[in-house]
mmCIF file of C-alpha atoms in Angstrom:
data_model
loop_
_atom_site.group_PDB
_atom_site.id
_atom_site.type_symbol
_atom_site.label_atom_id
_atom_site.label_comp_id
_atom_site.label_asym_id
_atom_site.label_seq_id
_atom_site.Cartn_x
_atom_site.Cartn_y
_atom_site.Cartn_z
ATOM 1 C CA UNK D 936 0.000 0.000 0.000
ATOM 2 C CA UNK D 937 1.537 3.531 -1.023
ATOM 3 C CA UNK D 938 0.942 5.888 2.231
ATOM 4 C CA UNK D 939 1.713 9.784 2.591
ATOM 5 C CA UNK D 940 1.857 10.628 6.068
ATOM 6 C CA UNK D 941 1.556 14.629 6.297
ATOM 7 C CA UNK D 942 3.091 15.837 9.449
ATOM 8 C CA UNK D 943 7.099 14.890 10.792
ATOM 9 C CA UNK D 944 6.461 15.923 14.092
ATOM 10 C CA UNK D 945 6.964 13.321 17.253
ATOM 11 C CA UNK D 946 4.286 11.581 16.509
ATOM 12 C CA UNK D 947 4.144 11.780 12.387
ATOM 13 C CA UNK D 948 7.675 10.435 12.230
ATOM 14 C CA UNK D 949 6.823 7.499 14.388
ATOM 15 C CA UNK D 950 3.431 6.521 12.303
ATOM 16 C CA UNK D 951 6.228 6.589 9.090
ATOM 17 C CA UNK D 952 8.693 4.738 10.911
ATOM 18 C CA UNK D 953 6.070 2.581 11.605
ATOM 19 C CA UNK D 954 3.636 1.582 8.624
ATOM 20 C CA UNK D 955 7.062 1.189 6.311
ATOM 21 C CA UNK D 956 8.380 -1.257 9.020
ATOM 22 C CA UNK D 957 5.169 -2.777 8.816
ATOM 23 C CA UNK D 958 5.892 -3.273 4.714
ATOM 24 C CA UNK D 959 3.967 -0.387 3.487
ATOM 25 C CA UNK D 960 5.955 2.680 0.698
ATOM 26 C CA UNK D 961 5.626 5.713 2.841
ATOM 27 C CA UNK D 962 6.742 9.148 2.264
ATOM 28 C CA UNK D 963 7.014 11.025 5.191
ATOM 29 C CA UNK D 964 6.282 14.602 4.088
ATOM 30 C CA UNK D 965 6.832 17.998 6.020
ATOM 31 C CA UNK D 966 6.692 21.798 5.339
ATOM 32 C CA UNK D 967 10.173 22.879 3.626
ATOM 33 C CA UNK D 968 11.102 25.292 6.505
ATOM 34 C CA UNK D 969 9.915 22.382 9.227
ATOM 35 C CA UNK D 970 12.664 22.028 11.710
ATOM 36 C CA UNK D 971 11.749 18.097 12.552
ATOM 37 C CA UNK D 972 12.299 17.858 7.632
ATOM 38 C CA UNK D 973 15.040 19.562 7.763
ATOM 39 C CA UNK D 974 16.705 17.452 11.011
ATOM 40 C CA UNK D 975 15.133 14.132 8.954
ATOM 41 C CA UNK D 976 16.755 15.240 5.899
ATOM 42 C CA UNK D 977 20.022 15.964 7.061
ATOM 43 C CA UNK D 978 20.764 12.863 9.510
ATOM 44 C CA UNK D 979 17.346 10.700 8.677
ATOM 45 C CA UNK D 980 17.483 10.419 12.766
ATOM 46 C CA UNK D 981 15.067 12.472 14.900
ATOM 47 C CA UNK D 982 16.830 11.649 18.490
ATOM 48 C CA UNK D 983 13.863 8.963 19.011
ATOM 49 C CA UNK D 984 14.220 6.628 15.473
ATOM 50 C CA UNK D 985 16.133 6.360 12.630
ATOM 51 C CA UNK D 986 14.657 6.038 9.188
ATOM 52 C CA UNK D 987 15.637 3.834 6.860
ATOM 53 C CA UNK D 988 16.871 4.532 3.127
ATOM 54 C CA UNK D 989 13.282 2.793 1.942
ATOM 55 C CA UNK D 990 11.171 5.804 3.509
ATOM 56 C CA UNK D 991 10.794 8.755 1.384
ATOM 57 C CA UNK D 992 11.388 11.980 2.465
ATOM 58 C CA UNK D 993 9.538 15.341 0.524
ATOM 59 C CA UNK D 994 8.427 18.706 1.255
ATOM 60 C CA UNK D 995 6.430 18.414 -2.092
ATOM 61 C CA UNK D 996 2.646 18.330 -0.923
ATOM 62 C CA UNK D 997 1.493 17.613 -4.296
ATOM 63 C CA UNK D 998 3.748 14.763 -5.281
ATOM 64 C CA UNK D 999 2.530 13.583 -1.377
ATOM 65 C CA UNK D 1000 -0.991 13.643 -2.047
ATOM 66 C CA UNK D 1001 -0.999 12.477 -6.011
ATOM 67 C CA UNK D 1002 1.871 9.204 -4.398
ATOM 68 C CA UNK D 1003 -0.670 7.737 -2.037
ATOM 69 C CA UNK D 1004 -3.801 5.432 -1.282
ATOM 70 C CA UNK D 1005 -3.723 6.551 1.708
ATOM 71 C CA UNK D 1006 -3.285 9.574 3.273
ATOM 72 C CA UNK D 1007 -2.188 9.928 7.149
ATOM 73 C CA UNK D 1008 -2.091 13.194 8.585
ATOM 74 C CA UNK D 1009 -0.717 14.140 12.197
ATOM 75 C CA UNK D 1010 -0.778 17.777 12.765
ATOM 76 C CA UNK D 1011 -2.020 19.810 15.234
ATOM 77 C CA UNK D 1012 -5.461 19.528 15.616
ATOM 78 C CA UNK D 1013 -6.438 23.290 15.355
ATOM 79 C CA UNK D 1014 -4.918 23.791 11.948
ATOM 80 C CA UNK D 1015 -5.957 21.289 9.933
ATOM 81 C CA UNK D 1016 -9.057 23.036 8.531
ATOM 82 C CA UNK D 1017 -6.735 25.462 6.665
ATOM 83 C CA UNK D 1018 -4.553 22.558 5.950
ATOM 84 C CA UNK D 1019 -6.748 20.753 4.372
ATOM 85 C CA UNK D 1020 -7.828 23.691 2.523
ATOM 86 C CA UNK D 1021 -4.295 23.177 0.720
ATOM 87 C CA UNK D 1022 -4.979 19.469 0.521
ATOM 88 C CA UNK D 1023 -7.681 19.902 -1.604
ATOM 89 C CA UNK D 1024 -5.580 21.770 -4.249
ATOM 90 C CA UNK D 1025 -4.642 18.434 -5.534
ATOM 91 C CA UNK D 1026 -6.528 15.777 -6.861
ATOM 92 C CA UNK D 1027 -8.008 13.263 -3.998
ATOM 93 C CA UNK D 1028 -10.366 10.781 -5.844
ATOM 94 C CA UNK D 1029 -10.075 7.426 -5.008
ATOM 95 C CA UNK D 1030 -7.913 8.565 -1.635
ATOM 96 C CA UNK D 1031 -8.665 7.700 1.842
ATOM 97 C CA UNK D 1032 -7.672 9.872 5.026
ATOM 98 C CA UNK D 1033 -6.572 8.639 8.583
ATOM 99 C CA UNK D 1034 -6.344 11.155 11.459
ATOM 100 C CA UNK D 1035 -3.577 10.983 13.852
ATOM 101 C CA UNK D 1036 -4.048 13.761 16.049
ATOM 102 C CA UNK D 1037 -6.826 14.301 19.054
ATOM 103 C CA UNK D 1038 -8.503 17.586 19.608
ATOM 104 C CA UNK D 1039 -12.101 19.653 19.403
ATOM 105 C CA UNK D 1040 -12.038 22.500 16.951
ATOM 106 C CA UNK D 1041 -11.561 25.585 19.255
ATOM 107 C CA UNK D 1042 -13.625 27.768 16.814
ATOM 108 C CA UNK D 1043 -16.608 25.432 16.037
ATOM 109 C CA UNK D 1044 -16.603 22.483 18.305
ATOM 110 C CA UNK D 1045 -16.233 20.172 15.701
ATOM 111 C CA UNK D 1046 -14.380 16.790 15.588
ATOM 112 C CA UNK D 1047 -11.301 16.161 13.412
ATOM 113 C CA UNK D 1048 -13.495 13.866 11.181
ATOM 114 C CA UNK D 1049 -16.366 16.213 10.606
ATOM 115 C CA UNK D 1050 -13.573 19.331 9.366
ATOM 116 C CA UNK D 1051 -12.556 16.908 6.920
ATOM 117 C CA UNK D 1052 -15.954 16.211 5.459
ATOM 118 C CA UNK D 1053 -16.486 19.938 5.805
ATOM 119 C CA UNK D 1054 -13.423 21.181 3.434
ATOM 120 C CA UNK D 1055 -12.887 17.934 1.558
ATOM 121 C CA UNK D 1056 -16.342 16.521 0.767
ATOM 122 C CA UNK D 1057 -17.704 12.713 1.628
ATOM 123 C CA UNK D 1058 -14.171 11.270 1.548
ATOM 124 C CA UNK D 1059 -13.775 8.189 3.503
ATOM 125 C CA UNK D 1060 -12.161 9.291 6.699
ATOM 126 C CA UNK D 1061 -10.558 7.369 9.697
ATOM 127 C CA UNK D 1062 -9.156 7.918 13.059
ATOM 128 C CA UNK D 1063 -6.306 6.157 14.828
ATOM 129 C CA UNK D 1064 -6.384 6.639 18.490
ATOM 130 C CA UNK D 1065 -5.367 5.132 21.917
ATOM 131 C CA UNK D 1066 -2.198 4.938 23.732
ATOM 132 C CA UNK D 1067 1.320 4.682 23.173
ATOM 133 C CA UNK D 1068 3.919 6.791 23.116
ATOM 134 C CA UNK D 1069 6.591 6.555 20.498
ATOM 135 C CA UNK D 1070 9.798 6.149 22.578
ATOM 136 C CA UNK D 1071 8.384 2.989 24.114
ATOM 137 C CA UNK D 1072 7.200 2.039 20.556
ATOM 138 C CA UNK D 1073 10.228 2.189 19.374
ATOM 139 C CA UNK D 1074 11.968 0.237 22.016
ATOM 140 C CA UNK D 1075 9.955 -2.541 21.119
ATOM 141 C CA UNK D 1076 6.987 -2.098 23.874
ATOM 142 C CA UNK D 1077 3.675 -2.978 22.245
ATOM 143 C CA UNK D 1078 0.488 -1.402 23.039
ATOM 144 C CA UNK D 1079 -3.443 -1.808 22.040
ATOM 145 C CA UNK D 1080 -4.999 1.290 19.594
ATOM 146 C CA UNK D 1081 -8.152 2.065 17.852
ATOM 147 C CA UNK D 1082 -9.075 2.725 14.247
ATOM 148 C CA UNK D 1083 -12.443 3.789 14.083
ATOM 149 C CA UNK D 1084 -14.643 5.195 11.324
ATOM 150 C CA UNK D 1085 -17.865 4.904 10.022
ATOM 151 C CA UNK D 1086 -16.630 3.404 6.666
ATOM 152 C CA UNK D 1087 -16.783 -0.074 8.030
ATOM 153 C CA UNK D 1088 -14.943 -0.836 4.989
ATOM 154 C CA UNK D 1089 -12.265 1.184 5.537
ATOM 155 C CA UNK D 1090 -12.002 0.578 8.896
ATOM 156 C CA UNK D 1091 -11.381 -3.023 8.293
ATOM 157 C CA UNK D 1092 -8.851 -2.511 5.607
ATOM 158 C CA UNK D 1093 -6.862 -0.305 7.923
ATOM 159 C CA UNK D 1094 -7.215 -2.685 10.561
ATOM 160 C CA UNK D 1095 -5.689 -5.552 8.731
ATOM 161 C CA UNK D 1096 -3.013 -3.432 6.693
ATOM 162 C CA UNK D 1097 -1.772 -1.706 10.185
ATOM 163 C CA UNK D 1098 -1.890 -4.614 12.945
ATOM 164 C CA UNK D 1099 1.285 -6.017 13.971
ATOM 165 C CA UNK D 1100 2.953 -7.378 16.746
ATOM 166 C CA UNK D 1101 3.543 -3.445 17.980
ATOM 167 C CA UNK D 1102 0.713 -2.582 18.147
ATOM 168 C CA UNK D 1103 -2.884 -4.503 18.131
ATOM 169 C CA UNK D 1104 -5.744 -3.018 16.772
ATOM 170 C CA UNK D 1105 -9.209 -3.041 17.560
ATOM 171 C CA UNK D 1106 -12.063 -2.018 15.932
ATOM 172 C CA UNK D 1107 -13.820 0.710 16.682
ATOM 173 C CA UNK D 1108 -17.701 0.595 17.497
ATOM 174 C CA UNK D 1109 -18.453 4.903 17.436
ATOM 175 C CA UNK D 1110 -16.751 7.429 15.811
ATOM 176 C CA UNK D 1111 -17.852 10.169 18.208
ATOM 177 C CA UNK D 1112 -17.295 8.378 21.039
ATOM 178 C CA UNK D 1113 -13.969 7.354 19.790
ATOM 179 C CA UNK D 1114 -13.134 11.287 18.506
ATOM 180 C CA UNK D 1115 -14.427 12.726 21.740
ATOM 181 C CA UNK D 1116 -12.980 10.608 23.930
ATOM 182 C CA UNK D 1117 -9.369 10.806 22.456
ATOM 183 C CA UNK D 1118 -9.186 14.832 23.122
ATOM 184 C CA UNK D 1119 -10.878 15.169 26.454
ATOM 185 C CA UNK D 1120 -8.211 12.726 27.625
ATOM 186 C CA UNK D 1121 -5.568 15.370 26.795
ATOM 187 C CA UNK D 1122 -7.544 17.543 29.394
ATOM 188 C CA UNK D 1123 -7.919 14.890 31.792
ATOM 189 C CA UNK D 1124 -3.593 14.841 31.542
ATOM 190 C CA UNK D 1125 -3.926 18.537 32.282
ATOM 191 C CA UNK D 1126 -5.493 17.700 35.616
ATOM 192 C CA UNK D 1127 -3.596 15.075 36.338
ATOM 193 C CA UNK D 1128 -0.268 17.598 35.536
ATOM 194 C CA UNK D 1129 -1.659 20.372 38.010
ATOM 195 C CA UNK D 1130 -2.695 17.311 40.210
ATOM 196 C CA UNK D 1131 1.119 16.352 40.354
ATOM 197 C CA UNK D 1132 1.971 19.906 40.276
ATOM 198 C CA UNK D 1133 0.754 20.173 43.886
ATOM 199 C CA UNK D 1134 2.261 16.788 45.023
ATOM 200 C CA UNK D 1135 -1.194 15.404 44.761
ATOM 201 C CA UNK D 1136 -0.853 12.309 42.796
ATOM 202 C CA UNK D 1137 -2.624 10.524 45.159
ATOM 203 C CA UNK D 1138 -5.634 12.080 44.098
ATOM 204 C CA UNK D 1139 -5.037 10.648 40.503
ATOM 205 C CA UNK D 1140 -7.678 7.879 41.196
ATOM 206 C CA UNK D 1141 -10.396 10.164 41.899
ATOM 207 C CA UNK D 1142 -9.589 11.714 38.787
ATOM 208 C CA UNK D 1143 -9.667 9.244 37.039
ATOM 209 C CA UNK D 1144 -12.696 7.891 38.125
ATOM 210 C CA UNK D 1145 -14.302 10.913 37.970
ATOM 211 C CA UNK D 1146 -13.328 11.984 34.439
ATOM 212 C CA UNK D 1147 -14.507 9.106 32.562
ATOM 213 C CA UNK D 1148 -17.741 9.745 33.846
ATOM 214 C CA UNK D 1149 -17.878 13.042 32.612
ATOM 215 C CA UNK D 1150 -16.895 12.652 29.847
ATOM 216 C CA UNK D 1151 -18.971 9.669 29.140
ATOM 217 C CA UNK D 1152 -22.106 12.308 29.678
ATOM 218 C CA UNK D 1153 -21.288 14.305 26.761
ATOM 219 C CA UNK D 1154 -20.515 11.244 24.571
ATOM 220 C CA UNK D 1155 -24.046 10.487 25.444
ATOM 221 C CA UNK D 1156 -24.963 13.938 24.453
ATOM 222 C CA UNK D 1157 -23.496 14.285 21.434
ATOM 223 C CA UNK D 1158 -25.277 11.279 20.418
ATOM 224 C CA UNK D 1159 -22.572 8.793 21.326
ATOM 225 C CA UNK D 1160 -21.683 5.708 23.448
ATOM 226 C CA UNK D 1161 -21.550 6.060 26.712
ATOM 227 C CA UNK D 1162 -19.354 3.251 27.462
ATOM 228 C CA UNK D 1163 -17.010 4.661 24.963
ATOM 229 C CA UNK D 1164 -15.237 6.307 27.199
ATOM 230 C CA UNK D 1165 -13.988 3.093 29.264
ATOM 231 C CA UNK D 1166 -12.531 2.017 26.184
ATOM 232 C CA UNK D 1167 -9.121 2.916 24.526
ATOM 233 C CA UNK D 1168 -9.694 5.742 22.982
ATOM 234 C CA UNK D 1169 -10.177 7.616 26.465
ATOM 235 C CA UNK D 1170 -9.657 5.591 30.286
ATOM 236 C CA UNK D 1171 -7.359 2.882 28.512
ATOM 237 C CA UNK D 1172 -5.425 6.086 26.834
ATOM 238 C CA UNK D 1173 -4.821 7.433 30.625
ATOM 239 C CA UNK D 1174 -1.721 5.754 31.540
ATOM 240 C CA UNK D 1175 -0.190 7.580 28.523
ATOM 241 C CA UNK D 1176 -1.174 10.737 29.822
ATOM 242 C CA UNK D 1177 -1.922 11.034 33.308
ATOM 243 C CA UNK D 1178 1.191 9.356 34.629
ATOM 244 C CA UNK D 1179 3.668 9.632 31.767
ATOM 245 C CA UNK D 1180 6.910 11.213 31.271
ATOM 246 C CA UNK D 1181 6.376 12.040 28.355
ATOM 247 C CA UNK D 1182 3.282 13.156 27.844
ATOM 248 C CA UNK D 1183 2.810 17.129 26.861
ATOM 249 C CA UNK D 1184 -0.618 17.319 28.319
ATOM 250 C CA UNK D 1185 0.376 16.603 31.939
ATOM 251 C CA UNK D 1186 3.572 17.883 31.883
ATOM 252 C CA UNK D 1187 2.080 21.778 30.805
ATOM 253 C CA UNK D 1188 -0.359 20.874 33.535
ATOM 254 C CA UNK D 1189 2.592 20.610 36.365
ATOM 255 C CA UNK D 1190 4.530 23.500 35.146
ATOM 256 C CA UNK D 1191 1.499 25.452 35.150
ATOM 257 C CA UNK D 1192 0.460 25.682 38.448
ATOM 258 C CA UNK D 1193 4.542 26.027 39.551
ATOM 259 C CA UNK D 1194 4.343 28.741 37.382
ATOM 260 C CA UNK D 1195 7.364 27.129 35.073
ATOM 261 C CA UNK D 1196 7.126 27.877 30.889
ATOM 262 C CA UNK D 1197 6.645 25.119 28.618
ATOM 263 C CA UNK D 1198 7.088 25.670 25.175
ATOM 264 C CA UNK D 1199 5.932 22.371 23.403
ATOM 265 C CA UNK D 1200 2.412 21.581 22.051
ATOM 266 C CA UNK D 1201 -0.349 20.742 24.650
ATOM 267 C CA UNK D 1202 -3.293 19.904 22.371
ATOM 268 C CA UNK D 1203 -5.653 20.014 25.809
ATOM 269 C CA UNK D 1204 -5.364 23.342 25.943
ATOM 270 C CA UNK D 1205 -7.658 24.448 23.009
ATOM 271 C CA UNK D 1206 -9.464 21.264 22.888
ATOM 272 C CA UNK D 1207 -10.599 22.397 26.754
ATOM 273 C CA UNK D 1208 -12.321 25.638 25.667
ATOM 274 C CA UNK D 1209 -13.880 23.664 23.381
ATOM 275 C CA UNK D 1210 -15.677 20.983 25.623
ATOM 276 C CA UNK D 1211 -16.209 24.017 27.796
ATOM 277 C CA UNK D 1212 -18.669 25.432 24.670
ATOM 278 C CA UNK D 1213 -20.092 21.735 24.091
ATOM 279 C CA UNK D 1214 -20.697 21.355 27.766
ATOM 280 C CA UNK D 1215 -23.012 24.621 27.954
ATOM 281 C CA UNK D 1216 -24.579 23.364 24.652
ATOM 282 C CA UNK D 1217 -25.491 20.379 25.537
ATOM 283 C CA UNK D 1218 -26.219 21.035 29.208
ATOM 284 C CA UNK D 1219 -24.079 18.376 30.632
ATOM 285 C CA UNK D 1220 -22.062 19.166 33.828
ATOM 286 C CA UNK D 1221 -18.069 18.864 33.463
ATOM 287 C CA UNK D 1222 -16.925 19.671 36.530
ATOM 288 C CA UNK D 1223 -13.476 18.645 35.909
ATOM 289 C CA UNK D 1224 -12.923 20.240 32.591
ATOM 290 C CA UNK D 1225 -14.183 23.729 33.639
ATOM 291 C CA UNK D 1226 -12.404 23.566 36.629
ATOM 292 C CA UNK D 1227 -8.705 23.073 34.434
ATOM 293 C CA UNK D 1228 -10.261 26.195 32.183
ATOM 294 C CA UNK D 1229 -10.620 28.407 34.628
ATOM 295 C CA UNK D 1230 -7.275 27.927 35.943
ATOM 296 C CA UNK D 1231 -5.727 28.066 32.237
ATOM 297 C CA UNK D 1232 -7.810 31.432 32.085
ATOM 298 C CA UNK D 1233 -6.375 32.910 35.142
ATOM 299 C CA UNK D 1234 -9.569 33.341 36.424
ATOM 300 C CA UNK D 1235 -9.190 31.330 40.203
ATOM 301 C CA UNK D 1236 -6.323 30.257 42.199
ATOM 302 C CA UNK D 1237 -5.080 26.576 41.338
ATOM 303 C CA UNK D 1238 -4.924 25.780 44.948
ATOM 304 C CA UNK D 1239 -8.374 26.860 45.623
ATOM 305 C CA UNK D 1240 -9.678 25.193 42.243
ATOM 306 C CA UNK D 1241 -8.604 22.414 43.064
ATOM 307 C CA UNK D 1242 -9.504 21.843 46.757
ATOM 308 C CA UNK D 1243 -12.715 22.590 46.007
ATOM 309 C CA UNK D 1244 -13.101 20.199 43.102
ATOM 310 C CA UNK D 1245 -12.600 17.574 45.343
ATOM 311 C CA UNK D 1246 -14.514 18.950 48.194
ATOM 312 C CA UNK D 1247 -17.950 19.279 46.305
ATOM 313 C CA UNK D 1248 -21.466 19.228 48.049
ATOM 314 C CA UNK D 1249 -22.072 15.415 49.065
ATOM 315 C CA UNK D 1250 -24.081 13.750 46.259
ATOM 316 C CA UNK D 1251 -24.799 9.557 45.743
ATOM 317 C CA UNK D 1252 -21.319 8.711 43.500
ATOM 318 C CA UNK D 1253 -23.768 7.368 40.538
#
């Protein structure tokens, strides 16, 4: 299978690394002036993998779009309506599209999947979510991941073409569920961040606990599953980003409330506001998720956020 996966970042250069291991002809393609390109280019190494002479590396969106049957794309979340905007410059008949990133429009509340029906047209569309980071992948330490769409055509295709003993996929039974799930988690790792922050890890469980089931209301809301939320695409995802070293999420979440900078992408932060604005629409209480907005926004003190999240008026648990 010829595959173009747009986006070199941490993430994009993994998926590459991975689905030409896997015995697929991947280009890995990234903007000319892209620092992770131009690093790829020059020493094919990253810091994190190595790519071999058989994956093909282009700044050339066109020849990356015309190449493929596929078409991967992990980039963050918030652009990728104007990105596809460029997409659709070149001819896309007969392609299929996988998204590799997890986020809520900011602007519109949309999922990634709807944006790409909304610029491109009725493509067939996919998501790949779930846990994993790529420096365990690519030591060799397998994990369990979702691709999910409602192209159950597609969904199987990708299933069989991307399984391997890295990583095992299962199939995924709702694409909102699955979508929605995936970026609240990066929220969830905020909490968790400000959580260890404040030498509070013990209050991880709670969180935990506490976030699936919101989350699992609006699911339900947005016409969903439920019970989508127990699955990987959001609790099973949590290890990853709750506890991690390496994920963004919880580590912008800790230097936060210390008051530290961090400079790299935390997709959470956006995707936050977002579930905020679904939240009111849908009148479902998130406790949890306004309580890491209003401490993004300045508006309260961590401390007392956070003491009083978990000090709410005494209620039955379910």
């Amino acid at each position: 299978m010829n595959i173009s996966v747009l986006g070199c970042g941490r993430w994009g250069a993994f998926i590459a690394w991975y689905l030409n291991k896997t015995g697929h002809s991947v280009m890995s393609w990234g903007r000319a002036d892209s620092k992770h390109l131009i690093e790829l280019q020059e020493t094919r190494c990253n810091g994190m993998l190595t790519f071999p002479e058989s994956l093909e590396l282009s700044s050339d969106l066109e020849k990356a779009v015309s190449r493929a049957e596929v078409i991967v794309i992990s980039i963050s979340c918030q652009s990728l309506r104007s990105f596809l905007a460029d997409v659709k410059k070149y001819d896309i008949t007969g392609k299929s599209f996988v998204l590799c990133m997890k986020g809520i429009e900011e602007s519109t509340g949309c999922r990634l999947s709807q944006i790409v029906k909304d610029v491109l047209g009725d493509v067939p569309v996919a998501v790949w979510v779930g846990p994993g980071h790529p420096q365990n992948f690519v030591n060799g330490v397998p994990n369990c991941m979702v691709i999910d769409s409602d192209d159950e055509e597609l969904k199987k295709k990708l299933v069989g073409e991307f399984s391997s003993e890295l990583i095992r996929f299962y199939f995924g039974t709702d694409l909102i569920g699955s979508e929605v799930g995936a970026a609240a988690k990066n929220v969830i790792g905020i909490a968790a961040g400000m959580l260890d922050g404040y030498g509070y890890g013990c209050l991880k469980g709670a969180l935990m606990s506490r976030g699936t089931h919101e989350v699992g209301r609006l699911i339900k809301a947005l016409g969903g599953k439920e019970i989508s939320a127990y699955g990987l695409c959001h609790l099973g995802d949590y290890e990853a980003t709750l506890f991690s070293q390496y994920s963004h999420n919880r580590m912008f979440g800790e230097k936060l409330v210390k008051g530290e900078p961090y400079t790299k992408l935390a997709e959470g932060v956006a995707t936050c506001r977002a579930l905020v604005a679904l939240s009111d629409k849908c009148g479902v209480e998130m406790p949890i998720v306004r309580a890491v907005n209003s401490i993004m926004s300045g508006e309260y003190d961590p401390a007392d956020v956070i003491s009083s999240l978990f000090l709410r008026s005494i209620k039955n648990e379910f």
